[in-house]
Short mmCIF file of C-alpha atoms in Angstrom, two decimals:
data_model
loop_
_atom_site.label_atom_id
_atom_site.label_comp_id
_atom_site.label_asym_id
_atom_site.label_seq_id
_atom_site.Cartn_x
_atom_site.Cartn_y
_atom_site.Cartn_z
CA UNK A 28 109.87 91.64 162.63
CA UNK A 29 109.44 93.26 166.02
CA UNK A 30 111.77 96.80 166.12
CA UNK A 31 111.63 96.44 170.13
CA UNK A 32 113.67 92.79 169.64
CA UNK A 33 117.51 92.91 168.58
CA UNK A 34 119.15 89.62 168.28
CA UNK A 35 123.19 90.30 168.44
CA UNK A 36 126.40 88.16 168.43
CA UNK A 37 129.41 88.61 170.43
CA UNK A 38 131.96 87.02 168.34
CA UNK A 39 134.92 85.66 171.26
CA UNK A 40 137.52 84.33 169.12
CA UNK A 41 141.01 84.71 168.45
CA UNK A 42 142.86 86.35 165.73
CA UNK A 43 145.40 84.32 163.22
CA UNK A 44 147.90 87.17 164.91
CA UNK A 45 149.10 89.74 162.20
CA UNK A 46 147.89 87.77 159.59
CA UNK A 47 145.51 90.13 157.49
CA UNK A 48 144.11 87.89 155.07
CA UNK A 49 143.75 84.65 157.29
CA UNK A 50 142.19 86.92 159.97
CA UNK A 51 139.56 88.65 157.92
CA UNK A 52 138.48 84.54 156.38
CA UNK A 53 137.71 83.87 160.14
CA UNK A 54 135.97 87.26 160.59
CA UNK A 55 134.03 86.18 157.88
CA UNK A 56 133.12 82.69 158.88
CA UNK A 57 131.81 84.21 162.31
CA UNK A 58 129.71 86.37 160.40
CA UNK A 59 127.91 84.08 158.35
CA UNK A 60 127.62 81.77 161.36
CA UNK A 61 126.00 84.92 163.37
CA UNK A 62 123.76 85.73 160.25
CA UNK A 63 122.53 81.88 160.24
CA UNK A 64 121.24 82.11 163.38
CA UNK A 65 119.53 84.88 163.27
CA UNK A 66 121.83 87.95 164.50
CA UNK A 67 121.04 91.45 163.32
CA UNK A 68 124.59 92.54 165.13
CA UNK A 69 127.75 91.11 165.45
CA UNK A 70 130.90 92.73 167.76
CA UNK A 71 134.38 91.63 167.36
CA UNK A 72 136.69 92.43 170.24
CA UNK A 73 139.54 95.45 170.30
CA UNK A 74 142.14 95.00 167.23
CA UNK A 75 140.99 91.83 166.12
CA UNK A 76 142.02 92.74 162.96
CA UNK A 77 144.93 91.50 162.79
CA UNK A 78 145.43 91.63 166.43
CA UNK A 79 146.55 93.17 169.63
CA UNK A 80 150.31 94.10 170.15
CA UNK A 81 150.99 91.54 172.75
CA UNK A 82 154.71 91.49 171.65
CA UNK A 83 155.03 94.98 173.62
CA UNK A 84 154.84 93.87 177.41
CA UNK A 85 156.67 90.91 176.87
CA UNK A 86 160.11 92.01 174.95
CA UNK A 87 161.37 95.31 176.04
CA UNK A 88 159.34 97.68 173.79
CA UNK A 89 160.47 100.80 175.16
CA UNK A 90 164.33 100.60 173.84
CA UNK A 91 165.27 103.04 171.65
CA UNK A 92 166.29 102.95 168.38
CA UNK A 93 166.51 98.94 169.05
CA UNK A 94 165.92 96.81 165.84
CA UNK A 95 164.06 94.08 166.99
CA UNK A 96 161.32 96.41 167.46
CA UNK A 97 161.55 98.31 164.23
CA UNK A 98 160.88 94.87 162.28
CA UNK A 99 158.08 93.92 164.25
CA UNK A 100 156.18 96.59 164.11
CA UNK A 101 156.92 97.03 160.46
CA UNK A 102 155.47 93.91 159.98
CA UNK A 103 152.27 94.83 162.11
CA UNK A 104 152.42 97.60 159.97
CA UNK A 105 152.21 95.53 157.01
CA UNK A 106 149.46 93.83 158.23
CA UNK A 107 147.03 96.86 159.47
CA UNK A 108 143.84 97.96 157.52
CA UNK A 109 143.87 100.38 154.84
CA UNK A 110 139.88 101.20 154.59
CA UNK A 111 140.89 103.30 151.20
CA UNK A 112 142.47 100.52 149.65
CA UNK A 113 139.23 98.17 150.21
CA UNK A 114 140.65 96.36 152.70
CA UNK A 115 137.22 95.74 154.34
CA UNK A 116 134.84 95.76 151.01
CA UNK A 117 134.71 91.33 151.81
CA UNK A 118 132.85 92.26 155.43
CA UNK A 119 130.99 95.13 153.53
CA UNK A 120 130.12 92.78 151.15
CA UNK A 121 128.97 89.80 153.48
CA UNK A 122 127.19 92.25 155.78
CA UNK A 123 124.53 93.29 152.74
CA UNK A 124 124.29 89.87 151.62
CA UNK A 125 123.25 88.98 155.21
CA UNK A 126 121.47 91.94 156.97
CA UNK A 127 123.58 92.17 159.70
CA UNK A 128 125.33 94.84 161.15
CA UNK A 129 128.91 94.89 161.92
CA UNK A 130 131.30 96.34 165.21
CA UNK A 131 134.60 95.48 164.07
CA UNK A 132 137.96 96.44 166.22
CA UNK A 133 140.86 96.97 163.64
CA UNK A 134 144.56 98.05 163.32
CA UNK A 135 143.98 100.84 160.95
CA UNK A 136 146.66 102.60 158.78
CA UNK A 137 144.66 105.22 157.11
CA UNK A 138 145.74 107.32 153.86
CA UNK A 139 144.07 110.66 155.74
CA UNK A 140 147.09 110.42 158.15
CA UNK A 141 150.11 110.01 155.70
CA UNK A 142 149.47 106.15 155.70
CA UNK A 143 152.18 105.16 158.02
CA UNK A 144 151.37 105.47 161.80
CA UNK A 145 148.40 103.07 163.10
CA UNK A 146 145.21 103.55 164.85
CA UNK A 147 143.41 101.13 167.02
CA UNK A 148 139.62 101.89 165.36
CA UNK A 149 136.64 100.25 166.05
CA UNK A 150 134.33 100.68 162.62
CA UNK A 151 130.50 100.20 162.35
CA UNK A 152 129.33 98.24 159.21
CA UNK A 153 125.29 99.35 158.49
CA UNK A 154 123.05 96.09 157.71
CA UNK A 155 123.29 97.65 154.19
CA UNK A 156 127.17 97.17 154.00
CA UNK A 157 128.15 101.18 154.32
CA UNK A 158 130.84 102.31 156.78
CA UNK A 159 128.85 104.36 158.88
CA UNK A 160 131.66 105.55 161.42
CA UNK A 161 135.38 104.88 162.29
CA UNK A 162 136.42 105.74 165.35
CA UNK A 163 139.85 105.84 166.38
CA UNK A 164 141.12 104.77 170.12
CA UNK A 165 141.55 108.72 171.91
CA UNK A 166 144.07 107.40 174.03
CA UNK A 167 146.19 104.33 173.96
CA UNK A 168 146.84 102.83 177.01
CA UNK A 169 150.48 102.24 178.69
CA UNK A 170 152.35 100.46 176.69
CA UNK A 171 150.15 100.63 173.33
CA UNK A 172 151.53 104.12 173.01
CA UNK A 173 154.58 102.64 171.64
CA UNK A 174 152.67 101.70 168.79
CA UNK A 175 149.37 103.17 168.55
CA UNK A 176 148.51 107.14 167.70
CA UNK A 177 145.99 108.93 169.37
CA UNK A 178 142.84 109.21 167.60
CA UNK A 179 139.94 112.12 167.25
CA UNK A 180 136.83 112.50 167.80
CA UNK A 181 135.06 111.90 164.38
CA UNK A 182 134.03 108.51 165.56
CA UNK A 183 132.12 109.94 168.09
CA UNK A 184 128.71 108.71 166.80
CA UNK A 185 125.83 106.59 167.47
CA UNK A 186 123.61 104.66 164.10
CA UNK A 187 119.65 103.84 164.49
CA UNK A 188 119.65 100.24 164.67
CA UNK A 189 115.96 98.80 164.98
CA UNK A 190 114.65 100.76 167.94
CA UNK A 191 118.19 100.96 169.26
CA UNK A 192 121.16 103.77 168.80
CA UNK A 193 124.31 102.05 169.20
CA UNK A 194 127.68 103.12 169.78
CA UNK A 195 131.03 101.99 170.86
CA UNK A 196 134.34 103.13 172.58
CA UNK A 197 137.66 100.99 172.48
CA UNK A 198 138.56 99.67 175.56
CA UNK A 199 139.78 102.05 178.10
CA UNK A 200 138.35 105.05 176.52
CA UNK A 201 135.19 103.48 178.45
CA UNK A 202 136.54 104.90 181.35
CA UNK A 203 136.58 108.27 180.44
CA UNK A 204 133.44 109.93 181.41
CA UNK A 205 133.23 112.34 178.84
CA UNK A 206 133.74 110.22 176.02
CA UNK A 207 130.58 108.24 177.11
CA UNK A 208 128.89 111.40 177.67
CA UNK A 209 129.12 112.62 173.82
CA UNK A 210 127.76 108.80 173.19
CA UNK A 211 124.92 109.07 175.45
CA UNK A 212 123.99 112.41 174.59
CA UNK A 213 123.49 111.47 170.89
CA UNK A 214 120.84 109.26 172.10
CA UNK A 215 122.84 106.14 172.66
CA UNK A 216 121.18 102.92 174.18
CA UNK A 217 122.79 99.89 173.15
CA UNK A 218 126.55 100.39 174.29
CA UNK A 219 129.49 98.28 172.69
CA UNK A 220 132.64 98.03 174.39
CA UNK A 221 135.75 96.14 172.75
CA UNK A 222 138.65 94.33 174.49
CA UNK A 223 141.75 93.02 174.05
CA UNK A 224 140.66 89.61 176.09
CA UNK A 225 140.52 89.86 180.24
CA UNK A 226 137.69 88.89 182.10
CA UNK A 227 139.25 91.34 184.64
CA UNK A 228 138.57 94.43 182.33
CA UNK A 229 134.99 93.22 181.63
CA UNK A 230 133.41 92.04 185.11
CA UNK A 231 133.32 95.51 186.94
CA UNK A 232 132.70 98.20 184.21
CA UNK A 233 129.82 96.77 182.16
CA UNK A 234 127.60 96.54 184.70
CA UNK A 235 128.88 100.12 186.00
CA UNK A 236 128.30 101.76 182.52
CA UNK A 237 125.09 100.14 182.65
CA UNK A 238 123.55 101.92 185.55
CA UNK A 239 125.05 104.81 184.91
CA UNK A 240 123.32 104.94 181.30
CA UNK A 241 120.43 102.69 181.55
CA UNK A 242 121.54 101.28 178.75
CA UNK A 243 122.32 98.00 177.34
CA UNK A 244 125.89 97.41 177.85
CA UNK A 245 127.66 94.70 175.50
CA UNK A 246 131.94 93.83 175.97
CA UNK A 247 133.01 92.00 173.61
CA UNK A 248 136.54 90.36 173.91
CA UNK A 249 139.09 88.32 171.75
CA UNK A 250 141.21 85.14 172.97
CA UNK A 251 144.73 84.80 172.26
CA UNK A 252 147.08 82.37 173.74
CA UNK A 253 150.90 80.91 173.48
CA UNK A 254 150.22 78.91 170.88
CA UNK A 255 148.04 80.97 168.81
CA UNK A 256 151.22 82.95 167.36
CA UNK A 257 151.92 82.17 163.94
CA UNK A 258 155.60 80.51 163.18
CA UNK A 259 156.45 83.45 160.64
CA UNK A 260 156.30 85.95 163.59
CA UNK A 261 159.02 88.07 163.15
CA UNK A 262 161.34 87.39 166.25
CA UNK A 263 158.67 84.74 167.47
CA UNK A 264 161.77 83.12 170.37
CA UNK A 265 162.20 86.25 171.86
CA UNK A 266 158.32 86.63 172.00
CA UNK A 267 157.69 83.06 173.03
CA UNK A 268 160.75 83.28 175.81
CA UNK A 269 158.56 85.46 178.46
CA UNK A 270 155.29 84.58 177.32
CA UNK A 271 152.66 83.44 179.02
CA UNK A 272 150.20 80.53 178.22
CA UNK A 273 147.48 82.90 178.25
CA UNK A 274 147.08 86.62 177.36
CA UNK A 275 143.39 86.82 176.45
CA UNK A 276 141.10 84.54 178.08
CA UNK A 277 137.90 86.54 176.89
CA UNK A 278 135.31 88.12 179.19
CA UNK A 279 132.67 88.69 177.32
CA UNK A 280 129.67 90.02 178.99
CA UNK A 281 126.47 91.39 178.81
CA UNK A 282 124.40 93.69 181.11
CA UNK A 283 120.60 95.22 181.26
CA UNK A 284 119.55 98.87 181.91
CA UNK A 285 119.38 98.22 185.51
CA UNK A 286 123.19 97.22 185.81
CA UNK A 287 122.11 92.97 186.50
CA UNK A 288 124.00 90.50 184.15
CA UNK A 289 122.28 89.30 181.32
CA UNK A 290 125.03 87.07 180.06
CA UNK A 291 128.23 86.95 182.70
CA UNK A 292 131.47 87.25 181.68
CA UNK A 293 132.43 83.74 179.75
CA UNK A 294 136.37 82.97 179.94
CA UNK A 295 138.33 80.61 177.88
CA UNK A 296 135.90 80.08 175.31
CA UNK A 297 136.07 80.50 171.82
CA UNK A 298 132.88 81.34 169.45
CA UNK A 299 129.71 82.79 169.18
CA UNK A 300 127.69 84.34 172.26
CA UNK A 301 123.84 85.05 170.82
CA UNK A 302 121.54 87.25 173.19
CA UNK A 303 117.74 88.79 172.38
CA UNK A 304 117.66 92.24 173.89
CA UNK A 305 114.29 94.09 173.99
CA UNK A 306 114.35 98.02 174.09
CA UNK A 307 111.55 98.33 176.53
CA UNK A 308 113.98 97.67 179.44
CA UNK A 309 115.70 100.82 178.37
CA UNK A 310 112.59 102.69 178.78
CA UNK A 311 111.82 101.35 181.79
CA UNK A 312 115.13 102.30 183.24
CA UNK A 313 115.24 105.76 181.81
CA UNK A 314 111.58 106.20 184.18
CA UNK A 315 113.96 107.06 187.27
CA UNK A 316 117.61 108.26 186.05
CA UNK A 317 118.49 109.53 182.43
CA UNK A 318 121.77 111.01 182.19
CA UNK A 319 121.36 113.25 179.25
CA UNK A 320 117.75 113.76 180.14
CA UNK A 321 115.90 114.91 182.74
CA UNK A 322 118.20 113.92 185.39
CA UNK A 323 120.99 116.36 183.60
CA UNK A 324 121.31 119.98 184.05
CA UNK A 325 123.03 121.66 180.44
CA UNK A 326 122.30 124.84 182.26
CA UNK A 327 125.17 124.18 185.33
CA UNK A 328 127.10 121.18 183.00
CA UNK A 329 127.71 121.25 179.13
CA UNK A 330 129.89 118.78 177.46
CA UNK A 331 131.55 120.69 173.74
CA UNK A 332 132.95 117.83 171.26
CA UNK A 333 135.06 118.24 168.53
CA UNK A 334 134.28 115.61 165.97
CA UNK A 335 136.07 116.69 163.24
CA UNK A 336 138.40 114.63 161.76
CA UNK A 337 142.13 115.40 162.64
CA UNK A 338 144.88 115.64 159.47
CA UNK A 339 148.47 117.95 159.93
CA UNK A 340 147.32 119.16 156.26
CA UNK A 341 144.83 120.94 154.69
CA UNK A 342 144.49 121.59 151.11
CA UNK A 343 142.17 124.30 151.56
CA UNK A 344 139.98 125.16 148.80
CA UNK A 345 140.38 121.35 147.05
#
């Protein structure tokens, strides 16, 4: 086993929208499918789990009070992660059984925040099967607002992977500089970034993350189309009546420490895309510009993060 070599998967597929159960059997399936050909990491894309709330552009989110909207999020609702209940102990599971490693974007309804409102978390699965780090969107984006909180920073964290430290930001949070500042300043080398599904998201900013870190840079996005919404869709005609054939056509991408595409972004294509990265193109980036290094200066610029995990209670002494 070389520690400079990390084969990874970047798993482009679609969900089986707000569907839990039937979502998590195809999460599954890629990841024995990854771990059969070799992978050591897989990435899902943004919210795969059970999906992205597509409903929200399309129908009029923003009225108040309007019950339409009550019942479908109340069934997304119904359909988000609980991590305390076990909700992910099947990936947990498969992840130990296979040595492989696990990025996976999720609706998340956690117990540490009353257990109602919803999160858009990305969560890192060890090659051992431990939750390493959740880490919950900081700012939803437009529209997701309506049905997203706002997360922390507790997520905030990179793992030792091989000769790699990997960590990952949800979507737009990619664009805020400081947020990728407290990644790269934990050591981070291998960056994931998780989309919805746009090849228009994906084609400009992973290669610009890229130089700007010297890292490896790795999108990952889902697929979801017209006709991949389930018939027991709460409300599915007035979805269906302004939708468009496509609303994820994938992007998926890959770029080297010196910003060039390893893998382009792929559109419109559903499955598994397997790369071999080697860490010694990080070092040889990192010869001329390293952000956090010794092209920074903590002495004029200091970046303070707060990575404790937010709750409106506290139990004190318990």
């Amino acid at each position: 086993m070389n520690p400079n070599k990390l084969t990874l998967a970047l798993a482009q597929i679609a969900p089986v929208w707000l569907d839990r159960q039937a979502t998590l059997e195809k999460v599954k399936t890629s990841i024995q499918e990854a771990a059969q050909k070799g992978c050591e990491l897989i990435v899902f894309g943004e919210g795969l789990l059970p999906g992205y709330p597509w409903w929200l552009s399309i129908t009029h989110a923003s009225a108040w009070d309007d019950r339409i909207q009550k019942e479908i999020h109340a069934h997304y609702a119904r359909n988000a992660v609980q991590i305390e209940r076990g909700d992910l102990l099947e990936v947990q599971k498969l992840a130990r059984q296979e040595k492989i490693a696990v990025y996976l974007g999720i609706i998340e309804r956690p117990i540490d925040r009353g257990g109602h409102s919803l999160y858009c978390s990305l969560v890192y699965i060890d090659q051992e099967g431990e939750i390493r780090s959740v880490h919950r969107k900081l700012q939803p984006t437009y529209d997701e607002r309506l049905t997203w909180s706002p997360g922390d920073g507790n997520g905030l964290q990179v793992h030792n992977l091989k000769d790699f430290r990997v960590g990952g930001l949800n979507c737009w949070e990619n664009w805020m500089p400081l947020a990728r500042t407290a990644l790269y300043g934990q050591g981070e080398n291998l960056h994931i970034a998780v989309w919805p599904g746009a090849v228009r998201n994906t084609e400009m900013i992973t290669r610009m993350i890229a130089q700007e870190s010297r890292s490896f840079v790795v999108s990952v996005s889902s697929l979801m189309r017209k006709a991949d919404f389930p018939t027991n869709t709460p409300h599915l005609d007035l979805i269906l009546e302004n939708c468009p054939e496509v609303l994820g056509n994938g992007g998926s991408c890959i770029a080297g420490p010196d910003g060039k595409w390893i893998l382009e972004p792929v559109a419109d294509e559903e499955g598994l895309l397997i790369q071999t990265l080697d860490f010694n193109r990080v070092l040889e980036e990192r010869q001329n510009f390293d952000p956090v290094g010794h092209y920074s200066r903590p002495d004029v610029l200091n970046l303070q993060v707060n990575r404790s995990r937010q709750s409106s209670v506290d139990f004190g002494g318990e």
